[in-house]
Coordinates of N, CA and C in Angstrom, one line a residue:
M571 N 22.9 -19.0 -10.1 CA 22.6 -19.6 -8.8 C 21.4 -20.5 -8.8
S572 N 20.7 -20.5 -9.9 CA 19.5 -21.3 -9.9 C 19.8 -22.8 -9.9
D573 N 21.0 -23.2 -10.4 CA 21.4 -24.6 -10.4 C 21.4 -25.2 -9.0
I574 N 21.7 -24.4 -8.0 CA 21.8 -24.9 -6.6 C 20.6 -24.4 -5.8
G575 N 19.8 -23.6 -6.3 CA 18.6 -23.1 -5.6 C 18.8 -22.0 -4.6
L576 N 19.9 -21.2 -4.8 CA 20.2 -20.1 -3.8 C 19.5 -18.9 -4.3
A577 N 18.7 -18.3 -3.5 CA 18.0 -17.1 -3.9 C 18.9 -15.9 -3.6
A578 N 19.0 -15.0 -4.6 CA 19.9 -13.8 -4.4 C 19.2 -12.6 -5.2
R579 N 19.3 -11.5 -4.7 CA 18.8 -10.3 -5.3 C 19.9 -9.2 -5.5
P580 N 19.8 -8.3 -6.3 CA 20.8 -7.2 -6.4 C 21.0 -6.6 -5.0
G581 N 22.3 -6.4 -4.7 CA 22.6 -5.8 -3.4 C 23.0 -6.9 -2.3
H582 N 22.6 -8.1 -2.5 CA 23.0 -9.2 -1.6 C 24.5 -9.5 -1.8
T583 N 25.1 -9.9 -0.7 CA 26.5 -10.4 -0.7 C 26.4 -11.9 -0.7
V584 N 27.1 -12.5 -1.8 CA 27.0 -13.9 -2.0 C 28.4 -14.5 -2.2
T585 N 28.7 -15.6 -1.6 CA 29.9 -16.4 -1.8 C 29.5 -17.7 -2.5
V586 N 30.3 -18.0 -3.5 CA 29.9 -19.2 -4.3 C 31.2 -20.1 -4.4
L587 N 30.9 -21.4 -4.5 CA 32.0 -22.4 -4.9 C 31.7 -23.0 -6.2
W588 N 32.7 -23.1 -7.0 CA 32.4 -23.8 -8.3 C 33.5 -24.8 -8.5
G589 N 33.2 -25.8 -9.4 CA 34.1 -26.8 -9.6 C 34.3 -27.1 -11.1
S590 N 35.5 -27.5 -11.5 CA 35.8 -27.9 -12.9 C 36.9 -28.9 -12.9
T591 N 37.2 -29.4 -14.0 CA 38.3 -30.4 -14.1 C 39.6 -29.6 -14.2
A592 N 40.7 -30.3 -13.9 CA 42.0 -29.6 -13.9 C 42.3 -29.0 -15.2
G593 N 42.8 -27.7 -15.2 CA 43.2 -27.0 -16.4 C 42.0 -26.3 -17.1
N594 N 40.8 -26.5 -16.6 CA 39.6 -25.9 -17.2 C 39.3 -24.6 -16.6
E595 N 39.2 -23.5 -17.4 CA 39.0 -22.2 -16.8 C 37.5 -22.0 -16.4
E596 N 36.6 -22.8 -17.0 CA 35.2 -22.6 -16.7 C 34.7 -23.8 -15.9
G597 N 33.6 -23.5 -15.1 CA 33.0 -24.6 -14.3 C 31.6 -24.3 -14.0
Q598 N 31.0 -25.0 -13.1 CA 29.7 -24.8 -12.6 C 29.7 -24.5 -11.1
Y599 N 28.7 -23.7 -10.7 CA 28.5 -23.4 -9.3 C 27.9 -24.6 -8.7
F600 N 28.4 -25.1 -7.5 CA 27.7 -26.2 -6.8 C 27.4 -25.8 -5.4
A601 N 27.8 -24.7 -4.9 CA 27.5 -24.3 -3.5 C 27.5 -22.8 -3.4
G602 N 26.7 -22.3 -2.5 CA 26.7 -20.8 -2.3 C 26.2 -20.4 -1.0
R603 N 26.6 -19.2 -0.5 CA 26.0 -18.7 0.7 C 25.6 -17.2 0.5
N604 N 24.4 -16.9 0.8 CA 23.9 -15.6 0.7 C 24.1 -15.0 2.1
H605 N 25.1 -14.1 2.2 CA 25.4 -13.5 3.6 C 24.3 -12.6 4.1
T606 N 23.6 -12.0 3.2 CA 22.5 -11.1 3.6 C 21.4 -11.9 4.2
T607 N 21.0 -13.0 3.7 CA 19.9 -13.8 4.2 C 20.4 -15.0 5.1
E608 N 21.7 -15.2 5.1 CA 22.3 -16.3 5.8 C 21.9 -17.7 5.3
E609 N 21.4 -17.8 4.1 CA 21.0 -19.0 3.5 C 22.3 -19.7 2.8
V610 N 22.4 -21.0 3.1 CA 23.5 -21.8 2.5 C 22.9 -22.9 1.7
R611 N 23.3 -23.1 0.5 CA 22.9 -24.2 -0.4 C 24.1 -24.9 -1.0
S612 N 24.0 -26.2 -1.1 CA 25.1 -27.0 -1.7 C 24.5 -28.2 -2.4
D613 N 24.9 -28.4 -3.7 CA 24.5 -29.6 -4.4 C 25.5 -29.9 -5.5
V614 N 26.4 -30.8 -5.1 CA 27.5 -31.1 -6.0 C 27.0 -31.8 -7.3
L615 N 25.8 -32.3 -7.2 CA 25.2 -33.0 -8.4 C 24.8 -31.9 -9.4
A616 N 24.8 -30.6 -9.1 CA 24.5 -29.6 -10.0 C 25.6 -29.5 -11.1
L617 N 26.7 -30.1 -10.8 CA 27.8 -30.1 -11.8 C 27.4 -31.0 -13.0
G618 N 26.4 -31.9 -12.8 CA 25.9 -32.7 -13.9 C 26.9 -33.6 -14.6
P619 N 26.9 -33.6 -15.9 CA 27.8 -34.5 -16.6 C 29.3 -34.2 -16.4
E620 N 29.6 -32.9 -16.0 CA 31.0 -32.6 -15.7 C 31.6 -33.4 -14.5
L621 N 30.7 -33.8 -13.6 CA 31.1 -34.6 -12.5 C 31.7 -35.9 -12.9
R622 N 31.3 -36.5 -14.0 CA 31.8 -37.7 -14.5 C 33.3 -37.6 -14.9
S623 N 33.7 -36.4 -15.4 CA 35.1 -36.2 -15.8 C 36.0 -36.1 -14.6
W624 N 35.5 -36.0 -13.4 CA 36.4 -35.9 -12.2 C 37.0 -37.3 -11.9
H625 N 36.5 -38.4 -12.5 CA 37.0 -39.7 -12.3 C 37.1 -40.0 -10.8
L626 N 36.0 -39.8 -10.0 CA 36.1 -40.1 -8.6 C 36.1 -41.6 -8.5
N627 N 37.0 -42.1 -7.6 CA 37.1 -43.5 -7.3 C 36.0 -43.9 -6.3
V628 N 34.9 -44.5 -6.7 CA 33.8 -44.8 -5.8 C 33.8 -46.3 -5.4
G629 N 34.9 -47.0 -5.7 CA 35.0 -48.4 -5.2 C 34.6 -49.3 -6.2
A630 N 34.7 -50.6 -5.9 CA 34.3 -51.7 -6.8 C 32.8 -51.7 -7.0
G631 N 32.4 -51.8 -8.2 CA 31.0 -51.8 -8.5 C 30.3 -53.1 -8.2
A632 N 29.1 -53.0 -7.8 CA 28.3 -54.2 -7.6 C 27.5 -54.5 -8.9
N633 N 28.1 -55.0 -9.9 CA 27.5 -55.1 -11.2 C 26.4 -56.1 -11.2
F634 N 25.2 -55.7 -11.7 CA 24.0 -56.6 -11.8 C 24.3 -57.9 -12.5
L635 N 24.9 -57.8 -13.7 CA 25.2 -59.0 -14.5 C 26.1 -59.9 -13.8
L636 N 27.1 -59.4 -13.1 CA 28.0 -60.2 -12.4 C 27.3 -61.0 -11.3
W637 N 26.5 -60.4 -10.5 CA 25.7 -61.1 -9.5 C 24.8 -62.2 -10.1
V638 N 24.1 -61.9 -11.1 CA 23.2 -62.8 -11.7 C 24.0 -64.0 -12.4
S639 N 25.0 -63.7 -13.2 CA 25.6 -64.7 -14.0 C 26.5 -65.6 -13.1
V640 N 27.2 -65.1 -12.1 CA 28.0 -66.0 -11.2 C 27.1 -66.9 -10.4
T641 N 26.0 -66.4 -9.9 CA 25.1 -67.3 -9.1 C 24.4 -68.3 -10.0
A642 N 24.0 -67.9 -11.2 CA 23.4 -68.9 -12.2 C 24.4 -70.0 -12.6
I643 N 25.6 -69.6 -12.9 CA 26.6 -70.6 -13.3 C 27.0 -71.5 -12.2
V644 N 27.1 -71.0 -11.0 CA 27.4 -71.9 -9.8 C 26.3 -72.9 -9.6
L645 N 25.1 -72.4 -9.6 CA 24.0 -73.4 -9.3 C 23.8 -74.3 -10.5
G646 N 24.0 -73.8 -11.7 CA 23.9 -74.7 -12.9 C 25.0 -75.8 -12.9
L647 N 26.2 -75.4 -12.5 CA 27.3 -76.5 -12.4 C 27.0 -77.4 -11.3
L648 N 26.5 -76.9 -10.1 CA 26.2 -77.8 -9.0 C 25.1 -78.8 -9.4
G649 N 24.1 -78.3 -10.2 CA 23.0 -79.2 -10.6 C 23.5 -80.2 -11.6
F650 N 24.5 -79.9 -12.4 CA 25.0 -80.9 -13.3 C 25.9 -81.9 -12.6
V651 N 26.8 -81.4 -11.8 CA 27.9 -82.3 -11.2 C 27.3 -83.1 -10.0
L652 N 26.5 -82.6 -9.2 CA 26.1 -83.3 -8.0 C 24.9 -84.3 -8.2
T653 N 24.3 -84.3 -9.4 CA 23.2 -85.2 -9.6 C 23.7 -86.4 -10.5
G654 N 23.1 -87.5 -10.3 CA 23.4 -88.7 -11.0 C 22.4 -88.9 -12.1
G655 N 22.5 -90.0 -12.8 CA 21.5 -90.4 -13.8 C 22.0 -90.1 -15.2
S656 N 21.1 -90.1 -16.1 CA 21.4 -89.9 -17.5 C 21.9 -88.5 -17.8
L657 N 22.5 -88.3 -18.9 CA 23.0 -87.0 -19.3 C 21.8 -86.1 -19.5
E658 N 20.7 -86.6 -20.0 CA 19.5 -85.7 -20.2 C 19.0 -85.2 -18.9
N659 N 19.0 -86.1 -17.8 CA 18.5 -85.7 -16.5 C 19.5 -84.6 -15.9
R660 N 20.8 -84.8 -16.1 CA 21.8 -83.9 -15.6 C 21.7 -82.6 -16.2
L661 N 21.5 -82.6 -17.6 CA 21.3 -81.3 -18.3 C 20.1 -80.5 -17.9
S662 N 19.0 -81.2 -17.7 CA 17.8 -80.6 -17.3 C 17.9 -80.0 -15.9
L663 N 18.6 -80.7 -15.0 CA 18.8 -80.1 -13.6 C 19.8 -78.9 -13.7
A664 N 20.8 -79.0 -14.6 CA 21.7 -77.9 -14.8 C 21.0 -76.7 -15.3
F665 N 20.1 -76.9 -16.3 CA 19.3 -75.8 -16.8 C 18.4 -75.2 -15.7
G666 N 17.8 -76.0 -14.9 CA 17.0 -75.5 -13.8 C 17.8 -74.8 -12.8
G667 N 19.0 -75.2 -12.6 CA 20.0 -74.5 -11.7 C 20.4 -73.2 -12.2
L668 N 20.5 -73.1 -13.6 CA 20.8 -71.8 -14.2 C 19.7 -70.8 -14.0
I669 N 18.5 -71.2 -14.2 CA 17.3 -70.4 -14.0 C 17.2 -70.0 -12.5
A670 N 17.2 -70.9 -11.6 CA 17.1 -70.6 -10.2 C 18.3 -69.7 -9.8
G671 N 19.5 -69.9 -10.3 CA 20.6 -69.1 -9.9 C 20.4 -67.7 -10.4
A672 N 19.8 -67.5 -11.6 CA 19.6 -66.2 -12.1 C 18.6 -65.4 -11.2
V673 N 17.5 -66.1 -10.8 CA 16.5 -65.5 -9.9 C 17.1 -65.2 -8.6
L674 N 17.9 -66.1 -8.0 CA 18.5 -65.9 -6.7 C 19.6 -64.8 -6.8
G675 N 20.3 -64.7 -7.9 CA 21.3 -63.7 -8.2 C 20.6 -62.3 -8.2
F676 N 19.5 -62.2 -8.9 CA 18.7 -61.0 -9.0 C 18.3 -60.5 -7.6
I677 N 17.7 -61.5 -6.8 CA 17.3 -61.1 -5.5 C 18.4 -60.7 -4.6
A678 N 19.6 -61.4 -4.7 CA 20.7 -61.0 -3.9 C 21.3 -59.6 -4.3
W679 N 21.3 -59.3 -5.6 CA 21.7 -58.0 -6.1 C 20.8 -56.9 -5.6
A680 N 19.4 -57.2 -5.6 CA 18.5 -56.2 -5.2 C 18.6 -55.9 -3.7
V681 N 18.9 -56.9 -2.9 CA 18.9 -56.8 -1.5 C 20.3 -56.2 -1.0
V682 N 21.3 -56.8 -1.6 CA 22.7 -56.5 -1.1 C 23.5 -55.7 -2.1
G683 N 23.6 -56.2 -3.3 CA 24.5 -55.6 -4.3 C 24.2 -54.2 -4.7
S684 N 23.0 -53.8 -4.8 CA 22.7 -52.4 -5.2 C 23.0 -51.5 -4.1
N685 N 23.1 -51.9 -2.9 CA 23.5 -51.0 -1.7 C 25.0 -51.0 -1.5
L686 N 25.7 -51.8 -2.2 CA 27.2 -51.8 -2.1 C 27.8 -51.2 -3.3
G687 N 27.1 -50.9 -4.3 CA 27.6 -50.5 -5.6 C 28.0 -49.1 -5.7
P688 N 28.5 -48.7 -6.9 CA 29.0 -47.3 -7.1 C 27.9 -46.2 -6.9
E689 N 26.6 -46.6 -7.1 CA 25.6 -45.5 -7.0 C 25.5 -45.1 -5.5
R690 N 25.5 -46.0 -4.6 CA 25.5 -45.6 -3.2 C 26.7 -44.9 -2.8
R691 N 27.9 -45.4 -3.2 CA 29.1 -44.7 -2.8 C 29.2 -43.3 -3.4
A692 N 28.7 -43.2 -4.7 CA 28.7 -41.8 -5.3 C 27.8 -40.9 -4.5
R693 N 26.7 -41.4 -4.1 CA 25.8 -40.5 -3.3 C 26.4 -40.1 -2.0
A694 N 27.2 -41.1 -1.4 CA 27.9 -40.8 -0.1 C 29.0 -39.7 -0.3
I695 N 29.7 -39.8 -1.5 CA 30.7 -38.8 -1.8 C 30.1 -37.5 -2.0
A696 N 29.0 -37.5 -2.8 CA 28.3 -36.2 -3.0 C 27.8 -35.6 -1.7
D697 N 27.2 -36.4 -0.9 CA 26.8 -35.8 0.4 C 27.9 -35.3 1.2
E698 N 29.1 -36.0 1.2 CA 30.2 -35.5 2.0 C 30.8 -34.2 1.4
I699 N 30.8 -34.1 0.1 CA 31.3 -32.8 -0.6 C 30.3 -31.7 -0.2
N700 N 29.0 -32.0 -0.3 CA 28.0 -31.0 0.1 C 28.2 -30.5 1.5
R701 N 28.4 -31.5 2.4 CA 28.6 -31.1 3.9 C 29.8 -30.3 4.1
L702 N 30.9 -30.6 3.4 CA 32.1 -29.8 3.5 C 32.0 -28.5 2.9
A703 N 31.3 -28.4 1.8 CA 31.1 -27.1 1.1 C 30.3 -26.2 2.1
E704 N 29.2 -26.7 2.7 CA 28.4 -25.9 3.6 C 29.2 -25.4 4.8
Q705 N 30.1 -26.3 5.3 CA 30.9 -25.9 6.5 C 31.9 -24.8 6.1
R706 N 32.5 -24.9 4.9 CA 33.4 -23.8 4.5 C 32.7 -22.5 4.2
L707 N 31.5 -22.6 3.7 CA 30.7 -21.4 3.4 C 30.3 -20.7 4.7
L708 N 29.9 -21.5 5.7 CA 29.5 -20.9 6.9 C 30.7 -20.3 7.6
A709 N 31.9 -20.8 7.4 CA 33.0 -20.1 8.0 C 33.5 -18.9 7.2
A710 N 33.0 -18.7 6.0 CA 33.5 -17.6 5.1 C 32.9 -16.3 5.6

């Protein structure tokens, strides 16, 4: 029970939930209720690496490299195409556009992309599982 932080002593009545992959006879505890003390704890992240094998669909990822590279390429191409003059001038503006695009892509990812990505959705799924586990344990 230490994985989920539920205190229990000999003589206490405890209900636990555990999770594992399909067909696996063994798993990890991720929620529990001590009926003697009325304490309820739930932490689906206690499943650790085994949670990865559940293959939860957490939506499209907001990949850092995608945000940076697309923004850099678009600004680089715009710098090359929309400017006139010699090839040397156009290439230097395209290079500047690539650098500026990479910086803007990083800022955009930090502000928007990291909050849309799989990390946030995985945390939301874990919170929902924890909330449901606690509700079920309170009803037990």
